[in-house]
Each structure stands twice: as C-alpha cells, then as structure tokens.
mmCIF file of C-alpha atoms in Angstrom:
data_model
loop_
_atom_site.group_PDB
_atom_site.id
_atom_site.type_symbol
_atom_site.label_atom_id
_atom_site.label_comp_id
_atom_site.label_asym_id
_atom_site.label_seq_id
_atom_site.Cartn_x
_atom_site.Cartn_y
_atom_site.Cartn_z
ATOM 1 C CA MET A 92 -65.970 190.077 -119.471
ATOM 2 C CA GLU A 93 -63.539 193.014 -120.257
ATOM 3 C CA ALA A 94 -63.820 194.338 -116.561
ATOM 4 C CA GLU A 95 -62.798 190.794 -115.556
ATOM 5 C CA ALA A 96 -59.579 190.822 -117.615
ATOM 6 C CA ASN A 97 -58.641 194.080 -116.120
ATOM 7 C CA LYS A 98 -58.408 192.757 -112.499
ATOM 8 C CA PRO A 99 -54.974 191.857 -111.213
ATOM 9 C CA ASN A 100 -56.106 188.435 -109.982
ATOM 10 C CA SER A 101 -57.783 187.468 -113.276
ATOM 11 C CA ALA A 102 -54.398 186.922 -115.016
ATOM 12 C CA SER A 103 -53.880 183.234 -115.917
ATOM 13 C CA LEU A 104 -50.440 181.819 -114.806
ATOM 14 C CA PRO A 105 -50.252 179.115 -117.485
ATOM 15 C CA LEU A 106 -51.133 181.604 -120.188
ATOM 16 C CA ALA A 107 -48.711 184.075 -118.526
ATOM 17 C CA ILE A 108 -45.952 181.539 -118.772
ATOM 18 C CA ALA A 109 -46.756 180.582 -122.318
ATOM 19 C CA ALA A 110 -46.876 184.226 -123.283
ATOM 20 C CA GLY A 111 -43.563 184.647 -121.376
ATOM 21 C CA LEU A 112 -41.922 182.062 -123.636
ATOM 22 C CA VAL A 113 -43.111 183.948 -126.653
ATOM 23 C CA ALA A 114 -41.956 187.157 -125.137
ATOM 24 C CA LEU A 115 -38.558 185.490 -124.543
ATOM 25 C CA VAL A 116 -38.240 184.745 -128.258
ATOM 26 C CA ALA A 117 -39.606 188.051 -129.306
ATOM 27 C CA ALA A 118 -37.259 189.949 -127.059
ATOM 28 C CA ALA A 119 -34.182 188.035 -128.129
ATOM 29 C CA GLY A 120 -35.078 188.628 -131.866
ATOM 30 C CA VAL A 121 -35.742 192.395 -131.446
ATOM 31 C CA TRP A 122 -32.687 192.839 -129.221
ATOM 32 C CA ALA A 123 -30.371 191.129 -131.738
ATOM 33 C CA MET A 124 -31.954 192.711 -134.886
ATOM 34 C CA LEU A 125 -32.027 196.285 -133.474
ATOM 35 C CA GLY A 126 -28.610 195.967 -132.042
ATOM 36 C CA TYR A 127 -26.979 194.494 -135.113
ATOM 37 C CA VAL A 128 -28.722 196.927 -137.655
ATOM 38 C CA PHE A 129 -28.605 200.343 -135.707
ATOM 39 C CA ALA A 130 -25.672 200.026 -133.460
ATOM 40 C CA TRP A 131 -23.291 197.723 -135.454
ATOM 41 C CA LYS A 132 -23.949 198.218 -139.110
ATOM 42 C CA LEU A 133 -24.975 201.871 -139.012
ATOM 43 C CA GLY A 134 -22.482 202.934 -136.255
ATOM 44 C CA MET A 135 -25.228 204.891 -134.541
ATOM 45 C CA SER A 136 -24.496 205.435 -130.770
ATOM 46 C CA LEU A 137 -27.984 206.502 -130.362
ATOM 47 C CA GLY A 138 -29.116 203.146 -131.878
ATOM 48 C CA MET A 139 -27.904 201.480 -128.626
ATOM 49 C CA ILE A 140 -31.006 202.634 -126.717
ATOM 50 C CA LEU A 141 -33.279 200.915 -129.310
ATOM 51 C CA PRO A 142 -32.681 197.132 -128.254
ATOM 52 C CA PRO A 143 -33.777 197.635 -124.679
ATOM 53 C CA LEU A 144 -36.735 199.735 -125.660
ATOM 54 C CA GLY A 145 -37.858 197.363 -128.404
ATOM 55 C CA ALA A 146 -37.298 194.132 -126.261
ATOM 56 C CA GLY A 147 -38.944 195.580 -123.199
ATOM 57 C CA GLY A 148 -41.815 197.066 -125.068
ATOM 58 C CA ILE A 149 -42.548 194.078 -127.043
ATOM 59 C CA GLY A 150 -41.954 191.584 -124.224
ATOM 60 C CA GLY A 151 -44.266 193.584 -121.894
ATOM 61 C CA LEU A 152 -47.009 193.929 -124.401
ATOM 62 C CA ILE A 153 -46.962 190.221 -125.171
ATOM 63 C CA MET A 154 -47.065 189.295 -121.539
ATOM 64 C CA ARG A 155 -49.853 191.887 -120.865
ATOM 65 C CA PHE A 156 -52.186 190.605 -123.486
ATOM 66 C CA GLY A 157 -51.118 187.067 -123.701
ATOM 67 C CA GLY A 158 -51.230 186.588 -119.897
ATOM 68 C CA ARG A 159 -54.723 188.227 -119.920
ATOM 69 C CA GLY A 160 -54.135 190.550 -117.040
ATOM 70 C CA PHE A 161 -51.676 192.477 -115.032
ATOM 71 C CA GLY A 162 -50.189 192.586 -111.499
ATOM 72 C CA ARG A 163 -46.928 192.078 -109.690
ATOM 73 C CA ARG A 164 -46.791 188.470 -110.311
ATOM 74 C CA ILE A 165 -47.159 188.925 -114.092
ATOM 75 C CA GLY A 166 -44.742 191.727 -113.827
ATOM 76 C CA TRP A 167 -42.024 189.633 -112.310
ATOM 77 C CA ILE A 168 -42.654 186.741 -114.676
ATOM 78 C CA SER A 169 -42.352 189.015 -117.628
ATOM 79 C CA LEU A 170 -39.297 190.713 -116.191
ATOM 80 C CA LEU A 171 -37.640 187.326 -115.861
ATOM 81 C CA PHE A 172 -38.422 186.077 -119.463
ATOM 82 C CA VAL A 173 -37.531 189.401 -121.063
ATOM 83 C CA LEU A 174 -34.146 189.382 -119.181
ATOM 84 C CA ILE A 175 -33.337 186.026 -120.443
ATOM 85 C CA GLY A 176 -34.532 186.948 -123.925
ATOM 86 C CA CYS A 177 -32.274 189.941 -123.911
ATOM 87 C CA VAL A 178 -29.272 188.083 -122.895
ATOM 88 C CA ILE A 179 -29.891 185.466 -125.700
ATOM 89 C CA GLY A 180 -30.400 188.463 -128.056
ATOM 90 C CA ASP A 181 -27.234 189.931 -127.039
ATOM 91 C CA VAL A 182 -25.391 186.627 -127.593
ATOM 92 C CA ALA A 183 -26.953 186.560 -131.050
ATOM 93 C CA TRP A 184 -25.907 190.254 -131.606
ATOM 94 C CA ILE A 185 -22.302 189.348 -130.695
ATOM 95 C CA MET A 186 -22.412 186.259 -133.079
ATOM 96 C CA LEU A 187 -23.569 188.468 -136.010
ATOM 97 C CA ALA A 188 -21.252 191.331 -135.331
ATOM 98 C CA GLN A 189 -18.173 189.137 -134.918
ATOM 99 C CA ASN A 190 -19.091 186.445 -137.366
ATOM 100 C CA LYS A 191 -18.324 183.730 -134.935
ATOM 101 C CA PRO A 192 -20.230 180.599 -134.153
ATOM 102 C CA LEU A 193 -21.676 179.800 -130.726
ATOM 103 C CA SER A 194 -19.123 176.980 -130.032
ATOM 104 C CA VAL A 195 -16.266 179.637 -130.359
ATOM 105 C CA LEU A 196 -18.027 182.319 -128.136
ATOM 106 C CA PHE A 197 -18.682 179.768 -125.414
ATOM 107 C CA GLY A 198 -15.573 177.721 -126.035
ATOM 108 C CA SER A 199 -12.182 179.444 -126.560
ATOM 109 C CA GLU A 200 -13.575 182.874 -126.029
ATOM 110 C CA LEU A 201 -15.832 182.393 -123.153
ATOM 111 C CA THR A 202 -14.111 184.930 -120.886
ATOM 112 C CA ALA A 203 -14.396 187.635 -123.578
ATOM 113 C CA THR A 204 -18.094 186.674 -124.189
ATOM 114 C CA ILE A 205 -18.989 186.873 -120.397
ATOM 115 C CA ASN A 206 -17.155 190.269 -120.099
ATOM 116 C CA ALA A 207 -19.077 191.606 -123.301
ATOM 117 C CA LEU A 208 -22.403 190.491 -121.549
ATOM 118 C CA LEU A 209 -21.466 191.905 -118.226
ATOM 119 C CA ASP A 210 -20.286 195.374 -119.386
ATOM 120 C CA LEU A 211 -21.722 198.080 -117.246
ATOM 121 C CA PHE A 212 -23.500 199.732 -120.221
ATOM 122 C CA LYS A 213 -25.064 196.431 -121.288
ATOM 123 C CA LEU A 214 -26.288 195.871 -117.630
ATOM 124 C CA PHE A 215 -27.833 199.404 -117.815
ATOM 125 C CA MET A 216 -29.528 198.401 -121.134
ATOM 126 C CA TYR A 217 -30.881 195.169 -119.549
ATOM 127 C CA ALA A 218 -32.252 197.242 -116.669
ATOM 128 C CA ILE A 219 -34.067 199.527 -119.085
ATOM 129 C CA ALA A 220 -35.615 196.592 -120.849
ATOM 130 C CA CYS A 221 -36.608 195.007 -117.492
ATOM 131 C CA TYR A 222 -38.182 198.169 -116.157
ATOM 132 C CA LEU A 223 -40.099 198.923 -119.308
ATOM 133 C CA THR A 224 -41.623 195.314 -119.328
ATOM 134 C CA TYR A 225 -42.365 195.386 -115.562
ATOM 135 C CA ALA A 226 -44.059 198.783 -115.935
ATOM 136 C CA ILE A 227 -46.280 197.619 -118.680
ATOM 137 C CA THR A 228 -47.308 194.518 -117.026
ATOM 138 C CA SER A 229 -47.507 195.293 -113.434
ATOM 139 C CA THR A 230 -49.827 198.382 -113.371
ATOM 140 C CA GLN A 231 -53.193 199.016 -114.852
ATOM 141 C CA ARG A 232 -53.443 201.672 -117.514
ATOM 142 C CA ALA A 233 -56.547 203.474 -118.765
ATOM 143 C CA THR A 234 -57.623 201.834 -121.970
ATOM 144 C CA THR A 235 -60.480 204.142 -122.844
ATOM 145 C CA ILE A 236 -61.076 207.883 -122.619
ATOM 146 C CA ASN A 237 -64.370 208.850 -121.101
#
C-alpha cells in the first residue's frame, strides 16, 4: 500500500484539489502571520524571507500528503493554490499593517494595493513560495534510509 502511494500516478485529483484548498488557507494564514509579526512588528528585514518559506513549505506538505502522491500535475495544482494563498495572505498582511479594512484597500486605495502586491520584491517572494511547494510536490523524495 505504501509503495502504491509513492507512485506519481497514484495521486487522487479530487483529494489533491481538496488538499489544495486547505493549502491555500494555510499558506494565506502563514504568510500573513509571519509577515506581520517578523517583518512589520519586529522590523526584521531578514524576517521578509520567512513568509514565502513558511507558506511554500506548509502548502507543499499539505498537498503532498493530502493529495496522496506526487508528480507534475500535483506540483502545478499545488503551485496555483499556494500562489493564490500567498496573495490573499499578502492582502491580509497589508490590512493588519495599515489597519485598514478590505473595502478601503480595494476601493479608494486600489492602485496603491495593486502596486504593493506587484512590487518586484514581493514577486520574488511569491516565486520562492511557488518553487518550494512545486519542489516538494512534484518529485519523489526518499522517506526511509536503508
């Protein structure tokens, strides 16, 4: 049974999509929490790298074990869900840091919000999270040492 779960084609697409939704929520929460606490409140510039590592790692692990398999298809699905989760988490981070409601961020300050989300450094952080989750879910890793 364990050998069957380690084959790329044994991944269940419905389970992977359900796990992807959980990964989306987890990635958004991790991104917002780590970004707000480490980068905003503590003022740590090194803390800026924690949100993509946390979101990509958690999202990838949830997809890997929740989808019960690995492979390129699971990797691309996880990448999409984690990217959406990171953007949602980033919006939550902006809401917490600026103490503004969502209606203001996407109303009168829409241009500033989009500019903040599409900042070059943020795009780099999104890329790190996406790479990490794709790497975790698309390749087989040794689980035991013989």
